[in-house]
PDB file of C-alpha atoms in Angstrom:
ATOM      1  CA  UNK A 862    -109.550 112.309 242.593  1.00 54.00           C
ATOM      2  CA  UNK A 863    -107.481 112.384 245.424  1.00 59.00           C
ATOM      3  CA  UNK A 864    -104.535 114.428 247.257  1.00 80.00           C
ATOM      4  CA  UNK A 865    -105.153 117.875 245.304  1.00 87.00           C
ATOM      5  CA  UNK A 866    -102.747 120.620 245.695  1.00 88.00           C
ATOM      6  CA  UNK A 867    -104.051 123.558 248.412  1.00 94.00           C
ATOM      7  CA  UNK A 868    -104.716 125.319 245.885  1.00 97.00           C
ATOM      8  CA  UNK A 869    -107.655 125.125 243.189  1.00 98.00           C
ATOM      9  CA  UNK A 870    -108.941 127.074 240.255  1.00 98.00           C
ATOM     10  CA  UNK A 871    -112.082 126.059 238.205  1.00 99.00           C
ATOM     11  CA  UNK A 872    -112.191 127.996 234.517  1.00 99.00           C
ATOM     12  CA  UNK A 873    -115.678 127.688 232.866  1.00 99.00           C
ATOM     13  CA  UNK A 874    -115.794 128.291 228.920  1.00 98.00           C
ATOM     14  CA  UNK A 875    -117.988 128.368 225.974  1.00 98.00           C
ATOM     15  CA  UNK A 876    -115.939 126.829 223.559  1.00 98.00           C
ATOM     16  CA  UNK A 877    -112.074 125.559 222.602  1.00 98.00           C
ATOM     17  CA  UNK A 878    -109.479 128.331 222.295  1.00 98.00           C
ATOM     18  CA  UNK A 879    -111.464 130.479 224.544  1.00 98.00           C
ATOM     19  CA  UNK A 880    -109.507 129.656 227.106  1.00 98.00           C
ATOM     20  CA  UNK A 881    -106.050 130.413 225.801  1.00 98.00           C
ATOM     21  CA  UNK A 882    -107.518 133.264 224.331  1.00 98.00           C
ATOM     22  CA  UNK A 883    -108.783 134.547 227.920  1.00 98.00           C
ATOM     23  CA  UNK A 884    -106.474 133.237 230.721  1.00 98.00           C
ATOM     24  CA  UNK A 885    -103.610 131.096 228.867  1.00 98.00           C
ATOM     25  CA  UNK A 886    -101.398 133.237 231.226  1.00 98.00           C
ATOM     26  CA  UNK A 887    -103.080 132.714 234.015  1.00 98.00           C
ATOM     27  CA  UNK A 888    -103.383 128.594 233.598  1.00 99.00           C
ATOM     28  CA  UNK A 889     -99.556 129.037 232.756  1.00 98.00           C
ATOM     29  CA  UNK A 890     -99.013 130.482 235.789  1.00 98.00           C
ATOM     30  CA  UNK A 891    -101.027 128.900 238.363  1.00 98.00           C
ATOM     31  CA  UNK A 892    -100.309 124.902 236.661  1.00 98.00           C
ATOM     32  CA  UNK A 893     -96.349 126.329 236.966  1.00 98.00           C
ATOM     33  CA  UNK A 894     -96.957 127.156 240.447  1.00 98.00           C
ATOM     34  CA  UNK A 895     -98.368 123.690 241.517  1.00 97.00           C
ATOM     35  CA  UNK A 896    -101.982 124.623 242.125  1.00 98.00           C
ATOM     36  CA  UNK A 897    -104.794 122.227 240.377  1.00 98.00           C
ATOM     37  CA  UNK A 898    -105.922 123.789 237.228  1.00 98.00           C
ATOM     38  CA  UNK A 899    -109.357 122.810 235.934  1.00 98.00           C
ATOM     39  CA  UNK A 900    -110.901 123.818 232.874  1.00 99.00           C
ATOM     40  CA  UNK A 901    -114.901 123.096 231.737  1.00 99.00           C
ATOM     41  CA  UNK A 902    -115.462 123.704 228.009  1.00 98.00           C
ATOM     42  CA  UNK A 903    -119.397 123.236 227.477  1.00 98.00           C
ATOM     43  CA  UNK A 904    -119.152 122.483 223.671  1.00 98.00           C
ATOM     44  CA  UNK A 905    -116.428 121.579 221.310  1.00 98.00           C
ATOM     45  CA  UNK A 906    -117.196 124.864 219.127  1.00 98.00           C
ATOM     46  CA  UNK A 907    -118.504 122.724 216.109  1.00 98.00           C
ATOM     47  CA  UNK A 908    -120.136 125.512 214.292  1.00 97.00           C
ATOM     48  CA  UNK A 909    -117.211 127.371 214.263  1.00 97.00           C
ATOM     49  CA  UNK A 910    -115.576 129.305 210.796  1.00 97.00           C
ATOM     50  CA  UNK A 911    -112.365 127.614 210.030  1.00 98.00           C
ATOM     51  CA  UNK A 912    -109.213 129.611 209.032  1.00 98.00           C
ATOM     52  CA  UNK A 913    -106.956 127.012 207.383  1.00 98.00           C
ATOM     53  CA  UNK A 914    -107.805 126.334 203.460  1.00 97.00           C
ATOM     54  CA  UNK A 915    -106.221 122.401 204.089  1.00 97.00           C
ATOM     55  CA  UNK A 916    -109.098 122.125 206.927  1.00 97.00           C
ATOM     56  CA  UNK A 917    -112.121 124.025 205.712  1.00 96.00           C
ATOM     57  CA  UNK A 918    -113.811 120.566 204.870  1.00 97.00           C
ATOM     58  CA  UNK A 919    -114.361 120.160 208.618  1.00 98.00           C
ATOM     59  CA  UNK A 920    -117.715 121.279 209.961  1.00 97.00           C
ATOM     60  CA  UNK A 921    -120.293 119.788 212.614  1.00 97.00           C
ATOM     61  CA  UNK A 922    -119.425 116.964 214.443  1.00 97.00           C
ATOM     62  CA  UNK A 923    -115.902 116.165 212.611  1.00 98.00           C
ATOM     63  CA  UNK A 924    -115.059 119.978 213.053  1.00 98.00           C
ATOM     64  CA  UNK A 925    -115.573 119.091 216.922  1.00 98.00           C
ATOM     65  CA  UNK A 926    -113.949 116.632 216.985  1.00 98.00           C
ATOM     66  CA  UNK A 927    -110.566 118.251 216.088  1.00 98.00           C
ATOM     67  CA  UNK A 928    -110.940 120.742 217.654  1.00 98.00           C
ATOM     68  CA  UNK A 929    -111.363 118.506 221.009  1.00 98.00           C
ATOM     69  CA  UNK A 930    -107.326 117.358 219.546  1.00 98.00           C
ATOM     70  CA  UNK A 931    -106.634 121.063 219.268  1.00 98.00           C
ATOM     71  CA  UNK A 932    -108.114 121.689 222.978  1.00 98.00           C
ATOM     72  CA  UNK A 933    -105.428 118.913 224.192  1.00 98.00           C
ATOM     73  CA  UNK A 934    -102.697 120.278 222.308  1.00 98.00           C
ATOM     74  CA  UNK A 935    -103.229 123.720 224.066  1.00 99.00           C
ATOM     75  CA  UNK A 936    -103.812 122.049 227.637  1.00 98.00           C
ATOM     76  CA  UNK A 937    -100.487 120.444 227.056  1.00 98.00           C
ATOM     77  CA  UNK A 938     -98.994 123.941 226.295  1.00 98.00           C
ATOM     78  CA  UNK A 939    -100.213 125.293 229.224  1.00 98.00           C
ATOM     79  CA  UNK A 940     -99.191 122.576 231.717  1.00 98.00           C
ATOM     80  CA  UNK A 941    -103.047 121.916 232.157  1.00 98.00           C
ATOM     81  CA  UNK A 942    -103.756 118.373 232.938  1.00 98.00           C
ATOM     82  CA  UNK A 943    -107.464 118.660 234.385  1.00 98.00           C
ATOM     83  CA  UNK A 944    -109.542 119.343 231.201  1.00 98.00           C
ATOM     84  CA  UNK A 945    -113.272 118.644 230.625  1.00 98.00           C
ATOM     85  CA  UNK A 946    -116.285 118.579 228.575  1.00 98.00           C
ATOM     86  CA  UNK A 947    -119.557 119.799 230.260  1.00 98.00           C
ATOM     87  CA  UNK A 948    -121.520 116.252 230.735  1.00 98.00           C
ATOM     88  CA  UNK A 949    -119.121 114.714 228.576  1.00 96.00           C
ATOM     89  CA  UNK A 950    -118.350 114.548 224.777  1.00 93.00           C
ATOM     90  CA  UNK A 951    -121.188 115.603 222.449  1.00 91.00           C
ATOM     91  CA  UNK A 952    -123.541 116.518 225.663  1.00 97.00           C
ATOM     92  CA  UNK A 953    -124.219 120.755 224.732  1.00 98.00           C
ATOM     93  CA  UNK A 954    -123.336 121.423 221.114  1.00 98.00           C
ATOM     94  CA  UNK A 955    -122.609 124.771 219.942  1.00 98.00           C
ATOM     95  CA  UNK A 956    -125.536 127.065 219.013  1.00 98.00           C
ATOM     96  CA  UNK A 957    -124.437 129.529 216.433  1.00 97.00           C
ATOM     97  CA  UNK A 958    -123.817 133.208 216.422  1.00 96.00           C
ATOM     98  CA  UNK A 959    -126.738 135.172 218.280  1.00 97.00           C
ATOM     99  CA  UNK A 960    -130.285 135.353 216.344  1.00 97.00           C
ATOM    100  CA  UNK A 961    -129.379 132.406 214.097  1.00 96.00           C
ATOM    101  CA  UNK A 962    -131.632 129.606 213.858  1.00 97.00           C
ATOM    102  CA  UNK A 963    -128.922 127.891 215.014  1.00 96.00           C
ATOM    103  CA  UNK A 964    -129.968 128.655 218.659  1.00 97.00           C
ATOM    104  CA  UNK A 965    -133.003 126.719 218.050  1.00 97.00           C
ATOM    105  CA  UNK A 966    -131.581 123.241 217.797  1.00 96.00           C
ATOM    106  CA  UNK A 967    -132.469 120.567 220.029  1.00 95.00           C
ATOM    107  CA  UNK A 968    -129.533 119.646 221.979  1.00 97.00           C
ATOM    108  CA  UNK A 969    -127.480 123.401 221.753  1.00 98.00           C
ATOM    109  CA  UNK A 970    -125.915 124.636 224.511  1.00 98.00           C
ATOM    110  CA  UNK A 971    -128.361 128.096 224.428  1.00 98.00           C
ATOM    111  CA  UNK A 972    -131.328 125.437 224.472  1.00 98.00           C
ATOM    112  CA  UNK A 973    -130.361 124.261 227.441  1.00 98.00           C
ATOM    113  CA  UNK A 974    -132.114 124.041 231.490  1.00 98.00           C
ATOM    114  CA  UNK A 975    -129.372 126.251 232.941  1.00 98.00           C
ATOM    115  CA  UNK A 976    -130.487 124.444 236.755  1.00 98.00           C
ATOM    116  CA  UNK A 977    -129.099 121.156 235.014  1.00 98.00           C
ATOM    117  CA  UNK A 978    -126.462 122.353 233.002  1.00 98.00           C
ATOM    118  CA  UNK A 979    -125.322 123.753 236.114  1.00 98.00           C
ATOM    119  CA  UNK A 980    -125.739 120.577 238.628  1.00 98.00           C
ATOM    120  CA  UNK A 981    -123.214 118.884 236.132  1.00 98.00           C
ATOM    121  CA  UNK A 982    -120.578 121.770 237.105  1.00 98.00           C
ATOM    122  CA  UNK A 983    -121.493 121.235 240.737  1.00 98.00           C
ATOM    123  CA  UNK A 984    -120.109 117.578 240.265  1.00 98.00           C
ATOM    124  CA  UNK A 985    -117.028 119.393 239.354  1.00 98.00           C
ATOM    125  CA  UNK A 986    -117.031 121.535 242.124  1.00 98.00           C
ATOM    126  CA  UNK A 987    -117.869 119.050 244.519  1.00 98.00           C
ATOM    127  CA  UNK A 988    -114.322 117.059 243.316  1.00 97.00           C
ATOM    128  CA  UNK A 989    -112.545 119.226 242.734  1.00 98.00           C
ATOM    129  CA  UNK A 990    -113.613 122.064 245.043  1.00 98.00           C
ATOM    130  CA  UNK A 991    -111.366 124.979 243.379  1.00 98.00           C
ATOM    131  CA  UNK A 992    -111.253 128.273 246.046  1.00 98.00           C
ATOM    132  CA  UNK A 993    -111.679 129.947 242.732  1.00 98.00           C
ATOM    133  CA  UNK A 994    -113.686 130.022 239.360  1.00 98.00           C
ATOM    134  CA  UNK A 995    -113.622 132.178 236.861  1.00 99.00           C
ATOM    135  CA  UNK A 996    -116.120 132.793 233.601  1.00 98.00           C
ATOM    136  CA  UNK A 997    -117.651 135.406 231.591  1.00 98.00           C
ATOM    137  CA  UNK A 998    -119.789 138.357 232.219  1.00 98.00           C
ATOM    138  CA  UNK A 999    -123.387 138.394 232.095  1.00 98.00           C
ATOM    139  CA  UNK A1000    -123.060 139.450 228.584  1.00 97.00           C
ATOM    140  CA  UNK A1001    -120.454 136.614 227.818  1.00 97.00           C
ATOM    141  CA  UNK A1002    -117.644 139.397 226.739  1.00 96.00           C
ATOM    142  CA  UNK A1003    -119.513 139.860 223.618  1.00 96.00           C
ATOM    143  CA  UNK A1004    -122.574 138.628 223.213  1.00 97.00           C
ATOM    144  CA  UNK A1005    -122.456 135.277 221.211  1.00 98.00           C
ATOM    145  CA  UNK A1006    -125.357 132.895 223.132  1.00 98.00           C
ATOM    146  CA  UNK A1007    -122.792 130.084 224.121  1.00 98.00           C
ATOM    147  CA  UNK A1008    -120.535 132.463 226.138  1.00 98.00           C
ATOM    148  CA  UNK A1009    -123.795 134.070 227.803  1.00 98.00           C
ATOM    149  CA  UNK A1010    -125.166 130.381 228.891  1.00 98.00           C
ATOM    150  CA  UNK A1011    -121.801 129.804 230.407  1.00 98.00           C
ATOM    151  CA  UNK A1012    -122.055 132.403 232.423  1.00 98.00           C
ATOM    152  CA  UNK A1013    -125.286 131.627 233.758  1.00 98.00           C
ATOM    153  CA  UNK A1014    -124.206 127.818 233.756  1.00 98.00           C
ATOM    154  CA  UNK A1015    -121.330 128.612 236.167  1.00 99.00           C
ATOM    155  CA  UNK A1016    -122.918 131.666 238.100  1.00 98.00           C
ATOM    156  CA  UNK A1017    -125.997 129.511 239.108  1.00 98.00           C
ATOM    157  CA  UNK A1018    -123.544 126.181 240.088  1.00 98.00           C
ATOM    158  CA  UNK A1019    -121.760 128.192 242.153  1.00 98.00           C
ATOM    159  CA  UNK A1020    -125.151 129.332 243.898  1.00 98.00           C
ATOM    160  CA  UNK A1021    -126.258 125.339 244.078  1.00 98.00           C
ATOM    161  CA  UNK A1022    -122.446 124.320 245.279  1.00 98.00           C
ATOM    162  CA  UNK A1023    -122.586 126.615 248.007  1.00 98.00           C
ATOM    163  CA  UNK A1024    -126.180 125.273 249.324  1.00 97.00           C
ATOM    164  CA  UNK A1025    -124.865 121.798 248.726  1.00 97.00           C
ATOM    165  CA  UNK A1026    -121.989 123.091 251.473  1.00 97.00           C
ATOM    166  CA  UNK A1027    -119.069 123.414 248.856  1.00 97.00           C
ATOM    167  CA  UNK A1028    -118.571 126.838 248.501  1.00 97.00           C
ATOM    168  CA  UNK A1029    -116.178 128.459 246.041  1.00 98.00           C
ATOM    169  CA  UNK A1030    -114.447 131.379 247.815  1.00 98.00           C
ATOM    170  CA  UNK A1031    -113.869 133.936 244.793  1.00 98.00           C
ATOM    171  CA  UNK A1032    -115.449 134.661 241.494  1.00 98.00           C
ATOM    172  CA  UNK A1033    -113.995 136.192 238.917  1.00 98.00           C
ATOM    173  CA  UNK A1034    -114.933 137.698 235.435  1.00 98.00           C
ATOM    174  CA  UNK A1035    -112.859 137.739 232.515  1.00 98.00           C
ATOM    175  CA  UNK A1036    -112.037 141.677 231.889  1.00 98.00           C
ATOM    176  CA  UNK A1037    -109.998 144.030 229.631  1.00 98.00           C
ATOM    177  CA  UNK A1038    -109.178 147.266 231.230  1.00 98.00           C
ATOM    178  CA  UNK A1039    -110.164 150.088 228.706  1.00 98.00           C
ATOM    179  CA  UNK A1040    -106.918 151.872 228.840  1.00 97.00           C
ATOM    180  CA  UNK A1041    -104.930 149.031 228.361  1.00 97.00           C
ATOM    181  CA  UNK A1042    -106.602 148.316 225.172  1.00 97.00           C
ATOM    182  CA  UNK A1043    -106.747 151.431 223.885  1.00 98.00           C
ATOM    183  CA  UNK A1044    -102.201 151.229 224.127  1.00 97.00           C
ATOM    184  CA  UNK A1045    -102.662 147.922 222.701  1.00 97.00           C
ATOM    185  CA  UNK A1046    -104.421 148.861 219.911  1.00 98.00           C
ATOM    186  CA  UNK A1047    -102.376 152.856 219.671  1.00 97.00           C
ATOM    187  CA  UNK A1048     -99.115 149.730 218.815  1.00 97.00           C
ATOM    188  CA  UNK A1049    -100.968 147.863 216.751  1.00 97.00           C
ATOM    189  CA  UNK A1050    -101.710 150.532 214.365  1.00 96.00           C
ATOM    190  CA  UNK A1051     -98.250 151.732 214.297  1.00 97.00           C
ATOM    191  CA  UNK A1052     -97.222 148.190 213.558  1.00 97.00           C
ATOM    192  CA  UNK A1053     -99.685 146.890 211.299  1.00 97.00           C
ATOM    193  CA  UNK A1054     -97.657 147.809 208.294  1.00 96.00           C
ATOM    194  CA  UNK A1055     -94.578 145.606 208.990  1.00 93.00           C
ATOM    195  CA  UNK A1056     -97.072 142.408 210.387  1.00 95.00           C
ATOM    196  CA  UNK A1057     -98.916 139.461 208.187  1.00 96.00           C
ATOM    197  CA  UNK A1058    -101.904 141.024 208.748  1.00 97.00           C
ATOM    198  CA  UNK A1059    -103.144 143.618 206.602  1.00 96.00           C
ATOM    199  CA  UNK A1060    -106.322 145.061 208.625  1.00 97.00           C
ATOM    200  CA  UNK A1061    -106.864 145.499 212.515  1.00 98.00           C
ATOM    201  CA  UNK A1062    -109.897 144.704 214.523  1.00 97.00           C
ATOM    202  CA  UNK A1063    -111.511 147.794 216.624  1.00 96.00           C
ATOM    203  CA  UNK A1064    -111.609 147.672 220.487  1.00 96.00           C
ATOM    204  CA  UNK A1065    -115.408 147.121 220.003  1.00 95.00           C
ATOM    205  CA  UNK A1066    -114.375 143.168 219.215  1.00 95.00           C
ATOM    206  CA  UNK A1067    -112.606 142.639 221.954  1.00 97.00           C
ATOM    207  CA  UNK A1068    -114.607 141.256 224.490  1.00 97.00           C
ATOM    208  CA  UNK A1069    -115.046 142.393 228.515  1.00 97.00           C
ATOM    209  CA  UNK A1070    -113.792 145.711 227.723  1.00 98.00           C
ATOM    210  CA  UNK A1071    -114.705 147.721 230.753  1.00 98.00           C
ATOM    211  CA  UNK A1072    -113.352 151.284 232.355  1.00 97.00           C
ATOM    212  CA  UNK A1073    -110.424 150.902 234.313  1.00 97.00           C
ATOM    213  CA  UNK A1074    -112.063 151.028 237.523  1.00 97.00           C
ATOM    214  CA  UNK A1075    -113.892 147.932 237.318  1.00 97.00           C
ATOM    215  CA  UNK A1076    -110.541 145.962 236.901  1.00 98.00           C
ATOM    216  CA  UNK A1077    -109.570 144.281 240.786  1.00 98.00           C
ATOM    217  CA  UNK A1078    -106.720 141.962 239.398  1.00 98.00           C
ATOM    218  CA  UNK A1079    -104.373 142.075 236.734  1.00 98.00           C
ATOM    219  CA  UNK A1080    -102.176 138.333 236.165  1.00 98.00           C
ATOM    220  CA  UNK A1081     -98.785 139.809 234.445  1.00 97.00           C
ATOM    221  CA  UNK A1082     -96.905 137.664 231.990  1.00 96.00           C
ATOM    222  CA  UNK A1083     -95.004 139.947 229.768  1.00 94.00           C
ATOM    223  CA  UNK A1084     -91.563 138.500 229.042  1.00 94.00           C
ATOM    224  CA  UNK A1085     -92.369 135.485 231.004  1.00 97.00           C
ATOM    225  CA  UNK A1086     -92.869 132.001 230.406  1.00 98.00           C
ATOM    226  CA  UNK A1087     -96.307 131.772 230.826  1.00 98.00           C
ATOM    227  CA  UNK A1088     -96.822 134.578 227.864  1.00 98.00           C
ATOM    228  CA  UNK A1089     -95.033 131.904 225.209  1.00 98.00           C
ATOM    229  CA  UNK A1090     -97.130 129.187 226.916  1.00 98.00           C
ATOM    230  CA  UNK A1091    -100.139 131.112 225.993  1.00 98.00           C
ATOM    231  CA  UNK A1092     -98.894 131.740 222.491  1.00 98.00           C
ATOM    232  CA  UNK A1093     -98.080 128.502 222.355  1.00 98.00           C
ATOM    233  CA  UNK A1094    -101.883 127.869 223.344  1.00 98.00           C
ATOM    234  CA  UNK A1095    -103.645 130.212 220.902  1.00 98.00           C
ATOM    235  CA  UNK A1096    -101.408 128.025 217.737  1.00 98.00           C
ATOM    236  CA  UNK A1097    -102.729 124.914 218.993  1.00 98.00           C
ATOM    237  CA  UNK A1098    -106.127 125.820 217.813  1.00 98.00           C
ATOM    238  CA  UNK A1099    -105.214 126.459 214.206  1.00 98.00           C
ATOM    239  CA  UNK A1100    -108.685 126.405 212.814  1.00 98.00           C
ATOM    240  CA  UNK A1101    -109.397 129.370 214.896  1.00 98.00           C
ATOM    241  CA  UNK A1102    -106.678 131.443 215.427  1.00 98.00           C
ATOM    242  CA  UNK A1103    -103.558 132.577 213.502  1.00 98.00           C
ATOM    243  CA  UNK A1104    -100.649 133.826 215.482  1.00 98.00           C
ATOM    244  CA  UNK A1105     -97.893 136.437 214.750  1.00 97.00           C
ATOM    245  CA  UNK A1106     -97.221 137.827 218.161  1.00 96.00           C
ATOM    246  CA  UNK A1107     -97.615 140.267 219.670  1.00 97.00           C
ATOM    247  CA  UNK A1108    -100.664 140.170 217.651  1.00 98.00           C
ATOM    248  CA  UNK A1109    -103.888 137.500 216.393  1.00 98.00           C
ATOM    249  CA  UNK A1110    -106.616 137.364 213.967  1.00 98.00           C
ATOM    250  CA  UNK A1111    -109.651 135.092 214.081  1.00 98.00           C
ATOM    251  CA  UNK A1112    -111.844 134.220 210.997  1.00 96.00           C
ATOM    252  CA  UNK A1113    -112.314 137.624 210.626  1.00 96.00           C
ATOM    253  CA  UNK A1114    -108.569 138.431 209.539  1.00 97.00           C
ATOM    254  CA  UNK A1115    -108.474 141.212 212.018  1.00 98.00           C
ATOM    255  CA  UNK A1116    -105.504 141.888 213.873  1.00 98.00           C
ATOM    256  CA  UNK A1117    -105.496 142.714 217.482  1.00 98.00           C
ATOM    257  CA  UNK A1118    -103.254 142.475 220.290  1.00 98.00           C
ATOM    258  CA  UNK A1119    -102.222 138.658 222.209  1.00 98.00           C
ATOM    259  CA  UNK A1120    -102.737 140.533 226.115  1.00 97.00           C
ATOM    260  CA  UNK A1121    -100.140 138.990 228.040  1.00 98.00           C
ATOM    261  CA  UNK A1122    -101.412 140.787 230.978  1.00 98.00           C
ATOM    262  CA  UNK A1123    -105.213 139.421 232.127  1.00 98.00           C
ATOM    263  CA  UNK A1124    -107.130 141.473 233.991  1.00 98.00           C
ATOM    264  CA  UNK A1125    -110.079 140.286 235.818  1.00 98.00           C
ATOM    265  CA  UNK A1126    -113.073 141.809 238.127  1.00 98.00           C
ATOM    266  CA  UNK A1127    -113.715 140.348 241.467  1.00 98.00           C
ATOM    267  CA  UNK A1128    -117.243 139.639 241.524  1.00 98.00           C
ATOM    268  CA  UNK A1129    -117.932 137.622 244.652  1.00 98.00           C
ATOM    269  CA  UNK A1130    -116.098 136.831 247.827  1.00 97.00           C
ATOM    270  CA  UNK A1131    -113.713 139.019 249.282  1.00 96.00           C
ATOM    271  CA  UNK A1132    -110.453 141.502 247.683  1.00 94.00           C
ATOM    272  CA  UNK A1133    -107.548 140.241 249.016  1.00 93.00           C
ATOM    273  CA  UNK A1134    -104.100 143.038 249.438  1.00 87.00           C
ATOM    274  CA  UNK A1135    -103.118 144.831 246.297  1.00 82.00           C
ATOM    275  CA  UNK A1136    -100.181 145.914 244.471  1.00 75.00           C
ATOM    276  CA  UNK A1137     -99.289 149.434 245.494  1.00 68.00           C
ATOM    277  CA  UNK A1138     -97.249 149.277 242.037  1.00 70.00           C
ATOM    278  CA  UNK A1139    -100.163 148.643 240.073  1.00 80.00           C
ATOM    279  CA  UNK A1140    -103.131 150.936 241.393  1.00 78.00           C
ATOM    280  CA  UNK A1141    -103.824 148.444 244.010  1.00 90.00           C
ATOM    281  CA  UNK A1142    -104.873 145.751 242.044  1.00 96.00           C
ATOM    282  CA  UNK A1143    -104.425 141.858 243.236  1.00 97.00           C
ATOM    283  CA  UNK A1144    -101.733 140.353 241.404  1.00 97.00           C
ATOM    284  CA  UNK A1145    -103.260 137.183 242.930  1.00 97.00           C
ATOM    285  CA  UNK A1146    -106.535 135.433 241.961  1.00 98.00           C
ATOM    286  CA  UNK A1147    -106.192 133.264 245.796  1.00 98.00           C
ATOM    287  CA  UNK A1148    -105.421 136.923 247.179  1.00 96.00           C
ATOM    288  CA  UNK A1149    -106.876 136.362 250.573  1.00 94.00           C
ATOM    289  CA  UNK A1150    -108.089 132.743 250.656  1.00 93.00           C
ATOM    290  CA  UNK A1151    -105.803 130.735 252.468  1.00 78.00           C
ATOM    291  CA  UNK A1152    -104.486 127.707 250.824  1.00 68.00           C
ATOM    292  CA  UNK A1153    -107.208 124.510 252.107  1.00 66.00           C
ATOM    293  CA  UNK A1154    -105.508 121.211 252.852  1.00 62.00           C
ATOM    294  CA  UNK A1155    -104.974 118.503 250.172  1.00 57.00           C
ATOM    295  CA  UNK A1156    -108.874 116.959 249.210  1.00 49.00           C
ATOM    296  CA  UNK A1157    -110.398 114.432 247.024  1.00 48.00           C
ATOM    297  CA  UNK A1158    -113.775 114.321 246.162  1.00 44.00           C
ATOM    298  CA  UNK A1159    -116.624 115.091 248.623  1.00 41.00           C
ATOM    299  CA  UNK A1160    -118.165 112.468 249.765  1.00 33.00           C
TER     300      UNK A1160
END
């Protein structure tokens, strides 16, 4: 890959429609604004519970497969052109909610070496060398193995990348500020009555939910494009998600808010200037990090 744009962001995921889910704002934004977007999903999310009744014969490997079609569908939504598997197609399947015997299968992303899992993200990094990356928390938002192992998976390429002298400048974590939820959810209450849904989700099930102070960056997108892109993004992957904005269920048929802001904690590297409008948060994950020159892979 050659002549990249200055600037670069690497997204590391668990599974399709985490991503829209997560950042769809932010890959709206930054793929708008001309920087190189890449996304790694380690598994296509083939032991996940499927919503529509016309598609609930999927499961396994088929189930994977479409939802590998739904992945594109929501890259194309986004303006996302740079989308991957982790070691290609079929490489780390997905291992199950947490304490299932799922996580026991040969060839699951949870059973995997994390210092090899992680050298095939450093091959990333090493093309596309993104300034930034962001993932989960150490707890993966909420706990599911998959989203954990990610975590680790990018955390410890990052580590190898900079040793192997390509460095990523900023890491962030995916966040939720705890206030901002708790508004979200004050609406949805209020609302439920006159939406599809007949039953909200708690703040509990939303994941990264963390006190406000934790929060460095916030990417806005309310009333903007980007927020329709993401929308956009989360119908894409109709087995998982149903959409009736400003709100979303899962399998679960709980409602909670689509966040059109994404918040984020700076975890590594340094805080670039804030917004004095919004508690002195970035409003910028390349805050700081001066845009590099055009680059192709490392040789």
């Amino acid at each position: 890959m050659t002549d990249l744009p200055g600037r670069r962001l690497l997204l590391v995921h668990a599974h399709p429609d985490d991503e829209s889910i997560n950042n769809g704002v932010t890959m709206a934004r930054y793929a708008a604004e001309g920087a190189h977007v890449t996304l790694v999903t380690c598994t296509l999310g083939e032991r996940g519970e499927v919503i529509p009744p016309e598609l609930a014969h999927l499961s396994g490997a088929a189930l994977g497969a479409h939802r590998r079609g739904e992945l594109a569908d929501a890259m194309h939504a986004l303006g996302v052109d740079d989308f991957r598997l982790l070691g290609g197609p079929g490489r780390f399947t997905d291992s199950g909610m947490m304490g299932l015997s799922d996580n026991d299968e040969p060839g699951c992303l949870w059973q995997a070496d994390v210092d090899a899992a992680a050298a095939l993200l450093v091959d990333v990094i090493r093309e596309v060398r993104p300034q930034v990356l962001v993932t989960y928390d150490p707890n993966g938002g909420y706990g599911h193995p998959d989203h954990i192992q990610a975590h680790r998976i990018a955390m410890r390429a990052v580590e190898l990348a900079a040793e192997a002298g390509c460095p990523v400048a900023k890491v962030y974590w995916n966040r939720v500020p705890r206030s901002h939820v708790e508004d979200a959810f004050a609406r949805l209450r209020d609302e439920l009555p006159g939406s599809p849904f007949e039953k909200a989700a708690e703040i509990e099930d939303v994941p990264g939910v963390v006190d406000d102070e934790r929060i460095t960056t916030a990417i806005h997108g309310e009333g903007t494009a980007h927020a329709s892109a993401k929308a956009a993004a989360m119908r894409a992957h109709a087995t998982q998600i149903t959409v009736a904005e400003p709100y979303f269920v899962l399998s679960n048929d709980l409602a909670q808010p689509l966040l059109t802001t994404e918040y984020y904690e700076l975890v590594r590297g340094e805080r670039g200037d804030g917004d004095g409008d919004d508690g002195g948060r970035e409003s910028d994950l390349f805050a700081g990090v001066a845009a590099a020159p055009g680059s192709g892979a490392a040789s």
